[in-house]
CSV table of C-alpha atoms and ligand atoms in Angstrom, one decimal:
chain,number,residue,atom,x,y,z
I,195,UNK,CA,114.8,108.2,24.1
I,196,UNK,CA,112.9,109.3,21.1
I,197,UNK,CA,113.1,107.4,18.3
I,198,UNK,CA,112.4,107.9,14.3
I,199,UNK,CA,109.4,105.4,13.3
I,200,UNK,CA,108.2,106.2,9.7
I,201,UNK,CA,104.3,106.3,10.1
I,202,UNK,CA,104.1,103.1,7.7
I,203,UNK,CA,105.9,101.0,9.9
I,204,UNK,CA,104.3,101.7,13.3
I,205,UNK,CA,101.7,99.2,12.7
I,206,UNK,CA,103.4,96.8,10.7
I,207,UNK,CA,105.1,93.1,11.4
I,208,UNK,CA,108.6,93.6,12.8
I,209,UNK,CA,111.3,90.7,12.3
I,210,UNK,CA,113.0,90.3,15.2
I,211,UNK,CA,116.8,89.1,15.9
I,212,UNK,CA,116.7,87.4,19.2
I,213,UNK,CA,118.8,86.3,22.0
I,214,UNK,CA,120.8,83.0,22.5
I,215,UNK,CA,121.6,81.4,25.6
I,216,UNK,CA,124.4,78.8,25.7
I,217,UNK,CA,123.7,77.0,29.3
I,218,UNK,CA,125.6,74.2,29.8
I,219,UNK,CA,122.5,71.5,30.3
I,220,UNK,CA,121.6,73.4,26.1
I,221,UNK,CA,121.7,70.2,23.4
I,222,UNK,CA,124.6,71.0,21.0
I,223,UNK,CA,125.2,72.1,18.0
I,224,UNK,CA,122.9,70.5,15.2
I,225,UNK,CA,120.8,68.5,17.5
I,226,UNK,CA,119.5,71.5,19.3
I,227,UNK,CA,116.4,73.0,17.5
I,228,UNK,CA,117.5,76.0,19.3
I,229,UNK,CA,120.7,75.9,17.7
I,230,UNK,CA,119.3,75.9,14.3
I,231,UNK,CA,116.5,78.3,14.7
I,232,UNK,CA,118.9,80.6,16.4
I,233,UNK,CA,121.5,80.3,13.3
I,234,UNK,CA,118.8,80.9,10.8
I,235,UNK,CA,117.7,84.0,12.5
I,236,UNK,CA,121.0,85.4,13.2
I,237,UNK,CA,122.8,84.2,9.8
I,238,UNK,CA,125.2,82.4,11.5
I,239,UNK,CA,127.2,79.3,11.3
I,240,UNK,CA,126.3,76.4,14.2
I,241,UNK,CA,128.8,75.9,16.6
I,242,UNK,CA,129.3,72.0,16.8
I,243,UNK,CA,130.4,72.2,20.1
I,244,UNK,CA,128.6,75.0,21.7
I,245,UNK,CA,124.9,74.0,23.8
I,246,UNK,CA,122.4,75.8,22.3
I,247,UNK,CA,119.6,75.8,25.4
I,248,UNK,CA,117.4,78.7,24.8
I,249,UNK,CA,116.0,81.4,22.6
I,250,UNK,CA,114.4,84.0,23.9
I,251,UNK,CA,111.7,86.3,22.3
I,252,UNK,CA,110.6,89.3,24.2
I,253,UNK,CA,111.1,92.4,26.2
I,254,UNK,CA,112.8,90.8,29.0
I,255,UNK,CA,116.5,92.9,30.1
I,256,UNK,CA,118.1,89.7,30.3
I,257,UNK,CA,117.9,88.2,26.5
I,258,UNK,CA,116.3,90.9,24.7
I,259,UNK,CA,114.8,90.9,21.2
I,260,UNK,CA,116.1,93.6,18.5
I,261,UNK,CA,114.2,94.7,15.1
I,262,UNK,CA,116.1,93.5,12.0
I,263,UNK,CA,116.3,97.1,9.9
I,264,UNK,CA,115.6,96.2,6.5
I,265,UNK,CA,113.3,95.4,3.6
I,266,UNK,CA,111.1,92.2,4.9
I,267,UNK,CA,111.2,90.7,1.9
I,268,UNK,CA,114.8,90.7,2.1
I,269,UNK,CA,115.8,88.2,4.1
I,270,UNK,CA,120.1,89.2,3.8
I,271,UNK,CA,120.3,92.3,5.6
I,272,UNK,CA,121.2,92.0,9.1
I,273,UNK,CA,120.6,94.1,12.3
I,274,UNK,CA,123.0,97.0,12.4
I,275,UNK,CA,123.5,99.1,15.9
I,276,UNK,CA,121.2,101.2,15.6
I,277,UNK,CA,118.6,98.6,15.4
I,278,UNK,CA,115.9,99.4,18.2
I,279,UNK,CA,115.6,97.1,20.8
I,280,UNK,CA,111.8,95.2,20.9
I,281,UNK,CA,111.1,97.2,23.8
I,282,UNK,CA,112.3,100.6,22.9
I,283,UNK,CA,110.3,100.1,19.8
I,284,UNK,CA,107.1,99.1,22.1
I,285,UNK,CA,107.6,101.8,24.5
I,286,UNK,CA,107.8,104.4,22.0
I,287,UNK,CA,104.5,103.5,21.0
I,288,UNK,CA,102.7,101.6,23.7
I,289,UNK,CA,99.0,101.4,23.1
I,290,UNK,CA,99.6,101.0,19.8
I,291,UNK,CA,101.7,98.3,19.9
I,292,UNK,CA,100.6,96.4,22.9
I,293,UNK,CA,97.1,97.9,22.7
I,294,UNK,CA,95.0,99.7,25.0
I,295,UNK,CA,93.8,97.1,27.7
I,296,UNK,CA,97.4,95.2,28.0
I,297,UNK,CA,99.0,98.8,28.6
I,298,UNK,CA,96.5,99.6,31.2
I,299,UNK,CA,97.1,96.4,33.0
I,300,UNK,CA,101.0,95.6,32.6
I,301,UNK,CA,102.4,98.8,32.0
I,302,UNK,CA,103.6,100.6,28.7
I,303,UNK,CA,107.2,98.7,28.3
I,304,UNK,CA,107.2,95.0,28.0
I,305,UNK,CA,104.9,92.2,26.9
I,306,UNK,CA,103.0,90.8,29.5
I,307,UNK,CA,104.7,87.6,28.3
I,308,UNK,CA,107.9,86.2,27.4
I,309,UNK,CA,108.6,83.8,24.6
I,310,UNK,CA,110.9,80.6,24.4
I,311,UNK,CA,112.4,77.5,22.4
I,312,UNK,CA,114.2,75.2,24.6
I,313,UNK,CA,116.2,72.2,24.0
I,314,UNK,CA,117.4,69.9,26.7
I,315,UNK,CA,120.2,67.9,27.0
I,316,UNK,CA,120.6,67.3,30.7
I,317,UNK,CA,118.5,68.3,33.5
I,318,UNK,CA,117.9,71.8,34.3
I,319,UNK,CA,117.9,72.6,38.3
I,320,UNK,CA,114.7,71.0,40.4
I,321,UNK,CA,113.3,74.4,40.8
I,322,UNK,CA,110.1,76.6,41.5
I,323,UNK,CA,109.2,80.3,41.1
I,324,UNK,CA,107.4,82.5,43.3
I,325,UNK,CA,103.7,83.7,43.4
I,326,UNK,CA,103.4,88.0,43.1
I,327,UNK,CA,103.8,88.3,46.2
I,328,UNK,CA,107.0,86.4,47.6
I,329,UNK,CA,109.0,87.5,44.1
I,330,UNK,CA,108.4,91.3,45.3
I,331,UNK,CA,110.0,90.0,48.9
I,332,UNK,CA,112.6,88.0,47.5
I,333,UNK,CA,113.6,91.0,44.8
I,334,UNK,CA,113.8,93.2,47.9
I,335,UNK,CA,116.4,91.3,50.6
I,336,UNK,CA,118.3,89.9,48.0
I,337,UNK,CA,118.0,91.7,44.3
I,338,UNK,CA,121.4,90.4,42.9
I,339,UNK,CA,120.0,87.0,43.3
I,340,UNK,CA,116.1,87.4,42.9
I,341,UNK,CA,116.5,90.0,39.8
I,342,UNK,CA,112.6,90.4,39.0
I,343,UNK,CA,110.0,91.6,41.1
I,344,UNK,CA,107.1,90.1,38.7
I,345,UNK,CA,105.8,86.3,39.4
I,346,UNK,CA,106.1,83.3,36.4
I,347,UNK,CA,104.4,81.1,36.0
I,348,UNK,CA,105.2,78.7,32.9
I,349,UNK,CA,103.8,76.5,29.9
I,350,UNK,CA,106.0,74.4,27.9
I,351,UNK,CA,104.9,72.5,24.9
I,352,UNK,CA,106.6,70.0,23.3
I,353,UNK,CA,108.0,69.7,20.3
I,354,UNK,CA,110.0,66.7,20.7
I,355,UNK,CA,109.4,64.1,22.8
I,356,UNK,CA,109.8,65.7,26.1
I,357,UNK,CA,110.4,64.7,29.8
I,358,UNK,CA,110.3,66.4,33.0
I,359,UNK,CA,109.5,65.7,36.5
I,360,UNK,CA,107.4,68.2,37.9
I,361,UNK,CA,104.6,68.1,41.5
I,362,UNK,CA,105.0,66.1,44.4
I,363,UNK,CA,103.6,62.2,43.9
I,364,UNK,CA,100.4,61.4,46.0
I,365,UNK,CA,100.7,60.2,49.9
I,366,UNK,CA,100.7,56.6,48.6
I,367,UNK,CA,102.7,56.7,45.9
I,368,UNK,CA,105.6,58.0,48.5
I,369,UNK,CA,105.0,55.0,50.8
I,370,UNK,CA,106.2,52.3,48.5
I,371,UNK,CA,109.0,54.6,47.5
I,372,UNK,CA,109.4,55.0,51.5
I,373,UNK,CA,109.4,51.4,51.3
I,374,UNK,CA,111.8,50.6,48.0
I,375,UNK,CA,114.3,52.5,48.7
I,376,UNK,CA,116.0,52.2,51.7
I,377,UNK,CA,118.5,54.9,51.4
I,378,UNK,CA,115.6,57.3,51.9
I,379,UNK,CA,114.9,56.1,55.1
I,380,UNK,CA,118.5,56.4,55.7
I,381,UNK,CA,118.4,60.1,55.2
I,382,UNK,CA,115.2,61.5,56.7
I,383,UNK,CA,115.5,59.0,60.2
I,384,UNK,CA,112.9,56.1,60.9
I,385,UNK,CA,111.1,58.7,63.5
I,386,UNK,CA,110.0,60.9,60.0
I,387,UNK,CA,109.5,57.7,57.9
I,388,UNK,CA,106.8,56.8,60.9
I,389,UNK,CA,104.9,59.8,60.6
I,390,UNK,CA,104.6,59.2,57.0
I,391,UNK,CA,103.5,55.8,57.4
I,392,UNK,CA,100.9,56.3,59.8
I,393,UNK,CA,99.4,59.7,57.9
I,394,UNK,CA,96.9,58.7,55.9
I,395,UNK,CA,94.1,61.2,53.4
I,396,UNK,CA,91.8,60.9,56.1
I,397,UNK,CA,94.2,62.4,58.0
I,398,UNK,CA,92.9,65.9,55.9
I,399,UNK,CA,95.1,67.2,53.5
I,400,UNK,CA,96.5,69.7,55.4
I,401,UNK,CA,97.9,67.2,57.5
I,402,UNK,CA,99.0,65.0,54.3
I,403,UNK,CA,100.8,68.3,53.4
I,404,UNK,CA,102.8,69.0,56.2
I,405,UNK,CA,104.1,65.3,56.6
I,406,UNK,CA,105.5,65.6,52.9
I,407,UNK,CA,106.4,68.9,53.6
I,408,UNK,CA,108.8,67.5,56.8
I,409,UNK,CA,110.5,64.7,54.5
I,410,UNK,CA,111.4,66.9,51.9
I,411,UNK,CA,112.6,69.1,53.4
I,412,UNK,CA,114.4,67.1,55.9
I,413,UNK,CA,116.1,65.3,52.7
I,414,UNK,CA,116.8,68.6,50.9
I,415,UNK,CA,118.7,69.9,54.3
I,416,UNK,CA,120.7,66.8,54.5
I,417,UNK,CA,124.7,67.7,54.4
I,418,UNK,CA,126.8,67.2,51.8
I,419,UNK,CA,128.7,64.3,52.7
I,420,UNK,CA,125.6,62.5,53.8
I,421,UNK,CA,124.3,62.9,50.6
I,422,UNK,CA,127.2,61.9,48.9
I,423,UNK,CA,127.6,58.9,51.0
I,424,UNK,CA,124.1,58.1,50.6
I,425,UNK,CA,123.6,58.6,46.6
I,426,UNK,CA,126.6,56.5,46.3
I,427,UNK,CA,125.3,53.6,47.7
I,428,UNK,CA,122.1,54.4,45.9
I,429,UNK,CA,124.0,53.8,42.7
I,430,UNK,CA,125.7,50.7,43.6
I,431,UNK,CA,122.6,49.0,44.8
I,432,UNK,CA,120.7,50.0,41.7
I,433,UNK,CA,123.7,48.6,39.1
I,434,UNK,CA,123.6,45.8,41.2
I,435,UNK,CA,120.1,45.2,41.1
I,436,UNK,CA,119.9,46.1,37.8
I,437,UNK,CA,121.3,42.9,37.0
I,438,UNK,CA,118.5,40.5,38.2
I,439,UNK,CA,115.4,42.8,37.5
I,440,UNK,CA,114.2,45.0,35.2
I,441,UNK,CA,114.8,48.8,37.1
I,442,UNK,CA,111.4,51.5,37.5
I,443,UNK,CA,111.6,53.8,34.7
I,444,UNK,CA,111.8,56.3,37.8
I,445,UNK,CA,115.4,54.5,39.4
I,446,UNK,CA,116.4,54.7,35.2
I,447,UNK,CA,115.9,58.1,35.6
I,448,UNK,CA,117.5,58.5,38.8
I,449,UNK,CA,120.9,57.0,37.5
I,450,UNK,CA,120.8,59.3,34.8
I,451,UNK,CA,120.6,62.3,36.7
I,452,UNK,CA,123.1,60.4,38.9
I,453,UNK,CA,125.7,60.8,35.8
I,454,UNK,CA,125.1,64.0,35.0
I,455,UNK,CA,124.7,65.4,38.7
I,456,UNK,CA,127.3,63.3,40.9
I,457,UNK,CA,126.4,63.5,44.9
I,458,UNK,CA,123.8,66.0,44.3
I,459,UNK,CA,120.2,66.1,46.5
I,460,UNK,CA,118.5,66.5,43.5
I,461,UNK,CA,119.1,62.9,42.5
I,462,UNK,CA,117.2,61.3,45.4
I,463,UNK,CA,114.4,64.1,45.6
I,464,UNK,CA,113.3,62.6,42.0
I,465,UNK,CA,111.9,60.0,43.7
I,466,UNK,CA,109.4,62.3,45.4
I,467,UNK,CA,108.1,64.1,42.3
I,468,UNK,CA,105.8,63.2,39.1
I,469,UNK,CA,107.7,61.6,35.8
I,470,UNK,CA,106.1,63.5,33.6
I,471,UNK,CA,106.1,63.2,29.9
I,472,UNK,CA,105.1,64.7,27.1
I,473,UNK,CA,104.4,63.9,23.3
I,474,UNK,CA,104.8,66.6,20.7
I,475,UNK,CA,101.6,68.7,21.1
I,476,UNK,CA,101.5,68.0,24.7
I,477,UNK,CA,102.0,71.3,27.0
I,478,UNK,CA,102.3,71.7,30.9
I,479,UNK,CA,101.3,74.3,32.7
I,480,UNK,CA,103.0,75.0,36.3
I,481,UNK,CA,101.7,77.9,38.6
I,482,UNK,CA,103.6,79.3,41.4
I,483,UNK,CA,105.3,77.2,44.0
I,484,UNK,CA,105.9,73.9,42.5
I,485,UNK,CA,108.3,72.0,42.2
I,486,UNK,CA,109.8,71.2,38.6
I,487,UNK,CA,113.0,70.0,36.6
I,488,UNK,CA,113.0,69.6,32.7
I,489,UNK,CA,114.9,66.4,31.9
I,490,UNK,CA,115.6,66.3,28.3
I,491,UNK,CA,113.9,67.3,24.7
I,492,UNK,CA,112.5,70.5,23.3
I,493,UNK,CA,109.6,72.6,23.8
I,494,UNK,CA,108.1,75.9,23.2
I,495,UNK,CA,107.8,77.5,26.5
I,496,UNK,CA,105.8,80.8,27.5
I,497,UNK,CA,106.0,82.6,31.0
I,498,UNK,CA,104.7,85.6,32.4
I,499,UNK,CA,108.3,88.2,31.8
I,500,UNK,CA,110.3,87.3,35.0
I,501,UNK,CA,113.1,85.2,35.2
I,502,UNK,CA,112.7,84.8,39.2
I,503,UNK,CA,114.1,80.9,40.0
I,504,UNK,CA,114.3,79.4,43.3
I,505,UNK,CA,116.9,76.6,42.9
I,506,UNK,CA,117.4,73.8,45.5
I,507,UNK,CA,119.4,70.8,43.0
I,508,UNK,CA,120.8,69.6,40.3
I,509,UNK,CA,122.5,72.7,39.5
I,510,UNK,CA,125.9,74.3,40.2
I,511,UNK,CA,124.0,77.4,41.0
I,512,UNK,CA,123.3,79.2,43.7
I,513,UNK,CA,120.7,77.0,45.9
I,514,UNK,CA,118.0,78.3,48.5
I,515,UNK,CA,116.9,75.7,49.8
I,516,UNK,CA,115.1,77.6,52.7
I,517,UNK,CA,113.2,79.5,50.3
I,518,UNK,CA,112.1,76.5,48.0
I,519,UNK,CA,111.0,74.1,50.8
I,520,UNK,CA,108.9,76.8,52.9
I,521,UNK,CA,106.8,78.0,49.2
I,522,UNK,CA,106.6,74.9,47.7
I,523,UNK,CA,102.2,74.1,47.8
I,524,UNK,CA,102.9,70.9,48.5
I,525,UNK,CA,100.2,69.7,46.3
I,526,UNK,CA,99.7,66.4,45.5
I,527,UNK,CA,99.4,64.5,42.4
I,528,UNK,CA,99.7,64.2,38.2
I,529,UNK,CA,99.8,68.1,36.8
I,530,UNK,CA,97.2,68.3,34.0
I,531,UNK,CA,98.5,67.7,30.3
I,532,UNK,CA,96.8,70.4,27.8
I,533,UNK,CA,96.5,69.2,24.0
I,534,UNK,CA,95.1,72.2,23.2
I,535,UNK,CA,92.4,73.1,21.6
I,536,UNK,CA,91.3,73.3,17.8
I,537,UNK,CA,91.1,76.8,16.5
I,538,UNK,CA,90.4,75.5,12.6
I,539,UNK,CA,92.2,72.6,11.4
I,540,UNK,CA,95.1,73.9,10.9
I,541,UNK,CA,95.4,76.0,14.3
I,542,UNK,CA,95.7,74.6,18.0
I,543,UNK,CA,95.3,76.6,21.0
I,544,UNK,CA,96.9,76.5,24.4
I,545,UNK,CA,95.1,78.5,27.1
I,546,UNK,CA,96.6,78.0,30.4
I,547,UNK,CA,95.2,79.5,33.5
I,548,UNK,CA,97.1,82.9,33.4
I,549,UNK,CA,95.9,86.4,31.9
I,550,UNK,CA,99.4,86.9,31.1
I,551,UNK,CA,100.1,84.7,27.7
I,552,UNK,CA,98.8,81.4,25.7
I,553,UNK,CA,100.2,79.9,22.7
I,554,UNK,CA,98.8,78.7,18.7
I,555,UNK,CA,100.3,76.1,17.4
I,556,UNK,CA,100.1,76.6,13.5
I,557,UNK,CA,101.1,73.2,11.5
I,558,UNK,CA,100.0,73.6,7.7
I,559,UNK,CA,100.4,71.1,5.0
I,560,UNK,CA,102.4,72.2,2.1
I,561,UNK,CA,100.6,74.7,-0.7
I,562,UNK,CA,97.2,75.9,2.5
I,563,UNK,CA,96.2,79.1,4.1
I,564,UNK,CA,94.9,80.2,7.6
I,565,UNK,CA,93.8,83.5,9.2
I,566,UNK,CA,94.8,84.9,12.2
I,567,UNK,CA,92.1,87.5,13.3
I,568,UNK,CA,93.3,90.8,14.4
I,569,UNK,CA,93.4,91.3,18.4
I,570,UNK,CA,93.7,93.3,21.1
I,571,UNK,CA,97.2,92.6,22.1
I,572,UNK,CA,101.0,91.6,20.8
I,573,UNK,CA,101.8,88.4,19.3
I,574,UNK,CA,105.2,87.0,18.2
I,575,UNK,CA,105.6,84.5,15.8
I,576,UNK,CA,108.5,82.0,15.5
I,577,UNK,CA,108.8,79.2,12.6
I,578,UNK,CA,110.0,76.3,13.6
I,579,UNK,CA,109.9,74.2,10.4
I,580,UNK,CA,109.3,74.9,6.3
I,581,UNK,CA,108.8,78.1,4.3
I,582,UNK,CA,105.6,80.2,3.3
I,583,UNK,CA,104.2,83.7,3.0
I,584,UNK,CA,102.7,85.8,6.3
I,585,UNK,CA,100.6,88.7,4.7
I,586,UNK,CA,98.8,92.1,6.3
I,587,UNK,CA,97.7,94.7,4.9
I,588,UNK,CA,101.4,96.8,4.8
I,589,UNK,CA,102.4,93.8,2.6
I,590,UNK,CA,103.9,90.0,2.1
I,591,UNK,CA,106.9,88.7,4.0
I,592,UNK,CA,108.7,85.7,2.9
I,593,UNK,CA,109.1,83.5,6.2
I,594,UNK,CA,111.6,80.4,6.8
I,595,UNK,CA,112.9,77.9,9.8
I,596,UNK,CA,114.1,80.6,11.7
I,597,UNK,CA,112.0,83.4,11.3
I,598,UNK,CA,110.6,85.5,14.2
I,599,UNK,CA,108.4,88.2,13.6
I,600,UNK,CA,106.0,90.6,16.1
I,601,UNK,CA,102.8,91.6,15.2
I,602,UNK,CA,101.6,94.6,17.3
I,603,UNK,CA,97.9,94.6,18.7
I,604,UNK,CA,94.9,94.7,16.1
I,605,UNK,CA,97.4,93.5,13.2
I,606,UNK,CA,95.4,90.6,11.0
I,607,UNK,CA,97.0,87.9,9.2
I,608,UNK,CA,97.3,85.0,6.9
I,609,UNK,CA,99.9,82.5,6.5
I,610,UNK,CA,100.1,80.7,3.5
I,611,UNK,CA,102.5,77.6,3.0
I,612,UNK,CA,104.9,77.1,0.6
I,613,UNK,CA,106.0,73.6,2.0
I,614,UNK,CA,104.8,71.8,5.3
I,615,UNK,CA,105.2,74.6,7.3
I,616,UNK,CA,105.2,75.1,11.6
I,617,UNK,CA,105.0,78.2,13.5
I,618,UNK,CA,104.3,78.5,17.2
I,619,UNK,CA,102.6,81.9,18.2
I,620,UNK,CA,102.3,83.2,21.9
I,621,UNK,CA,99.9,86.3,23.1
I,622,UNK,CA,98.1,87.7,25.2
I,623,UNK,CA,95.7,85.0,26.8
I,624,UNK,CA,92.3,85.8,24.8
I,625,UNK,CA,90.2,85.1,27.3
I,626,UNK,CA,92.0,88.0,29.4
I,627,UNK,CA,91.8,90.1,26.4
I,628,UNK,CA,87.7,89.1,25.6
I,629,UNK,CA,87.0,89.9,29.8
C,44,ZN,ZN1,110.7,76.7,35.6
C-alpha cells in the first residue's frame, strides 16, 4: 500500500496512539499506571473497574501502534481512520526510519523491538519463551497456538516496587525445601526425593540439571486432583502453622498465589524458583528457556517483537507443559539485577545481552535539559510522569504523562522539563548498532 508522507514529516517525531490490553491479572482502574498512561494517550476516561495490564508500543500485529494525524503541538486532535499504522508508516520508508543496519539485519517492517508498560495485580502464568530455533518449530506444528516464529527474550524494569519469581533456586536451596515441605515429597515419590538428596555439585552440573530437571517435571505432570488434594493440605498446614511461627516470605507468597490460583501446579512449583525483587530502577533480564512469573507491580518491559509464551501454571490458558519442562536450561541460581548504567546525570542505561533492544531511563528535575544524540536506529519514547518540551530540528513538541512518541533513526534530541519529569526510552541496543 502506498501511502502520502509529506517530505517534512518523513524524518520527524511521530506521536503514537497505542494499544491497550485488559488481562484479567491488569491492576484496575486508577491504580494501574497503565491505566492512566493509556487514558492520557487515548483521551479517554479510566474505567474504575476495567484491569488495565499492558500497553504496548510497537510494530507487533497483536497490539499495534497508530500515528496520531495532527499538529504536535496540539495535543486535542485524535487519531482518525486513516491514521497509518506504526508499521505501514515504517515500511513505507524503511531505511529511513529504522536505518540502514537495523533493515539489513531484521528486515524492512517492524522494530527489532517491542515496547511495554505493565502493571500487575495478580500473577501472570509461570512461563518461558523459546530460543530462535524452537519458536520457528513451535510456530510450525501448532501456529494458532505458537503465533510468532521470532524468539523473546525480555527486560523489565521497575517502576514500582516490583516482584516476580523467575530461575530455578540452587541444588541446596531445593533440599531444605525438599525437607520443609512435606507435600512436595508427597507429589514427586520418596524414590525422586532420594536422588535429589544424594546429588550433590560435585556430582557436575549436568547431573545437578537433570535431577531438578526429573522433580519438576514430575511435579508439573502431576494430575489434577492430586494437585488439588495436595495444595489443599498445603494451605491448611500453612494457616495452621502460621499461628505459632512467623511463615518464609516464600510460603507468604505461596498462599497468595494460593488465593488467586485455587488447586493450580503453579502454586507449589514457587517453591522451586527465585523470589525475586526489584526496587524502582532495578531491571531483569531473562533469555530463552527460563522459567518466570511476574507477581505484582509495574515495570517498563522490552522484548525482542514476538509474543511466543510457553505456559505450564497459574493461568487459565492453554498449558504445555511438555514443551516448557523439556526447554527449560535448568540453570541454577539468583538472575543478575541491572541498575543501569549512567549516561549523564540525568540519563540511565539498560543494556541487556541482546542486539535486539535496551532501554534509557530519563528522570529530570523540574526547569533541566538533556541530549539525546542522534543514532542509527528507532527509538520510542513514553512519559511516564510530569510535562516538558522534546525538540529536533522539524520543531518543539509539548509532551505530558501519557505521551508516546517515535523518533526514526539518526533523529537528535533534547528534552527539557517543565516539572519533574520521567520518560522511559527503548532502542536498538547501541552496542549492536556501534559493532
Ligand atoms: Zn515473559
Amino acid at each position: 500500500m502506498e501511502m502520502q508522507q509529506p517530505k517534512q514529516r518523513q524524518r520527524s517525531v511521530q506521536r503514537l496512539r497505542c494499544s491497550v490490553m485488559n488481562y484479567d491479572w491488569g491492576k484496575k482502574g486508577r491504580d494501574s499506571v497503565v491505566g492512566r498512561l493509556c487514558a492520557s494517550n487515548s483521551h479517554s476516561e479510566i474505567d474504575l473497574e476495567k484491569p488495565y495490564a499492558e500497553m504496548w508500543m510497537g510494530t507487533h500485529d497483536s497490539g499495534p501502534s497508530f500515528l496520531i494525524d495532527q499538529d504536535l503541538n496540539n495535543n486535542n486532535s485524535t487519531t482518525t481512520g486513516s491514521s497509518p499504522s506504526l508499521r505501514d508508516w515504517v515500511s513505507n520508508n524503511p531505511k529511513d526510519m529504522l536505518g540502514h543496519k537495523v533493515v539489513q539485519k531484521w528486515g524492512s517492517s517492524d522494530l527489532p523491538f517491542l515496547f511495554k508498560v505493565q502493571s500487575v495485580a495478580k500473577a501472570l502464568s509461570i512461563q518461558a519463551h523459546p530460543d530462535k530455533e524452537l519458536a520457528k518449530a513451535l510456530h510450525k506444528s501448532m501456529p494458532d497456538i505458537y503465533k510468532d516464529d521470532n524468539y523473546k527474550p525480555e527486560m523489565a524494569l521497575a517502576l514500582t516496587y516490583f516482584q516476580a519469581l523467575c530461575g530455578f533456586i540452587t541444588l541446596e536451596e531445593l533440599k531444605k525445601v525438599i525437607g520443609n515441605v512435606p507435600e512436595i515429597v508427597e507429589l514427586v515419590g520418596s524414590e525422586i526425593e532420594n536422588q535429589v538428596l544424594r546429588t550433590t555439585k560435585e556430582d557436575g552440573e549436568d547431573k545437578v540439571k537433570s535431577v531438578i530437571r526429573l522433580i519438576f517435571t514430575q511435579l508439573m505432570s502431576t494430575n489434577k486432583e492430586i494437585i488439588t488434594a495436595v495444595t489443599t493440605k498445603l494451605k491448611s498446614r500453612l494457616q495452621t502453622e502460621s499461628q505459632v511461627r512467623q511463615l518464609t516470605e516464600k510460603e507468604q507468597l505461596v498462599l497468595q498465589l494460593e488465593k488467586q490460583y485455587p488447586n493450580d501446579v503453579g502454586v507449589i512449583s514457587a517453591f522451586f524458583l527465585n523470589y525475586v525483587k526489584l526496587n524502582p530502577g532495578e531491571a531483569l533480564c531473562l533469555g530463552a528457556n527460563e522459567p518466570h512469573a511476574y507477581i505484582s507491580g509495574d515495570c517498563i518491559e522490552c522484548m525482542a517483537t514476538s509474543d511466543n509464551v510457553v505456559r505450564a501454571g497459574l493461568t487459565p490458558k492453554h498449558r504445555d507443559i511438555k514443551t516448557l519442562c523439556s526447554m527449560l536450561t535448568y540453570k541454577q541460581g539468583l538472575p543478575e539485577i541491572l541498575r543501569g548504567v549512567a549516561v549523564n546525570p540525568h540519563v540511565t542505561r539498560y543494556i541487556p545481552p541482546f542486539e535486539e533492544f535496551e532501554v534509557d531511563r530519563f528522570h529530570l528535575p523540574h526547569g533541566e535539559s538533556t541530549e539525546f544524540p542522534a543514532v542509527p536506529g528507532p527509538s520510542i519514547f513514553v512519559v511516564t510522569f510530569g510535562k516538558g518540551t522534546i525538540c529536533t530540528s522539524n520543531g518543539d513538541h509539548a509532551i505530558i504523562q501519557g505521551d508516546v512518541l517515535f523518533a526514526p533513526a539518526h533523529t537528535e534530541i533534547s528534552i527539557t522539563s517543565a516539572s519533574e519529569l520521567h520518560i522511559y526510552r527503548a532502542g536498538v541496543n547501541s552496542t549492536f548498532l556501534a559493532s
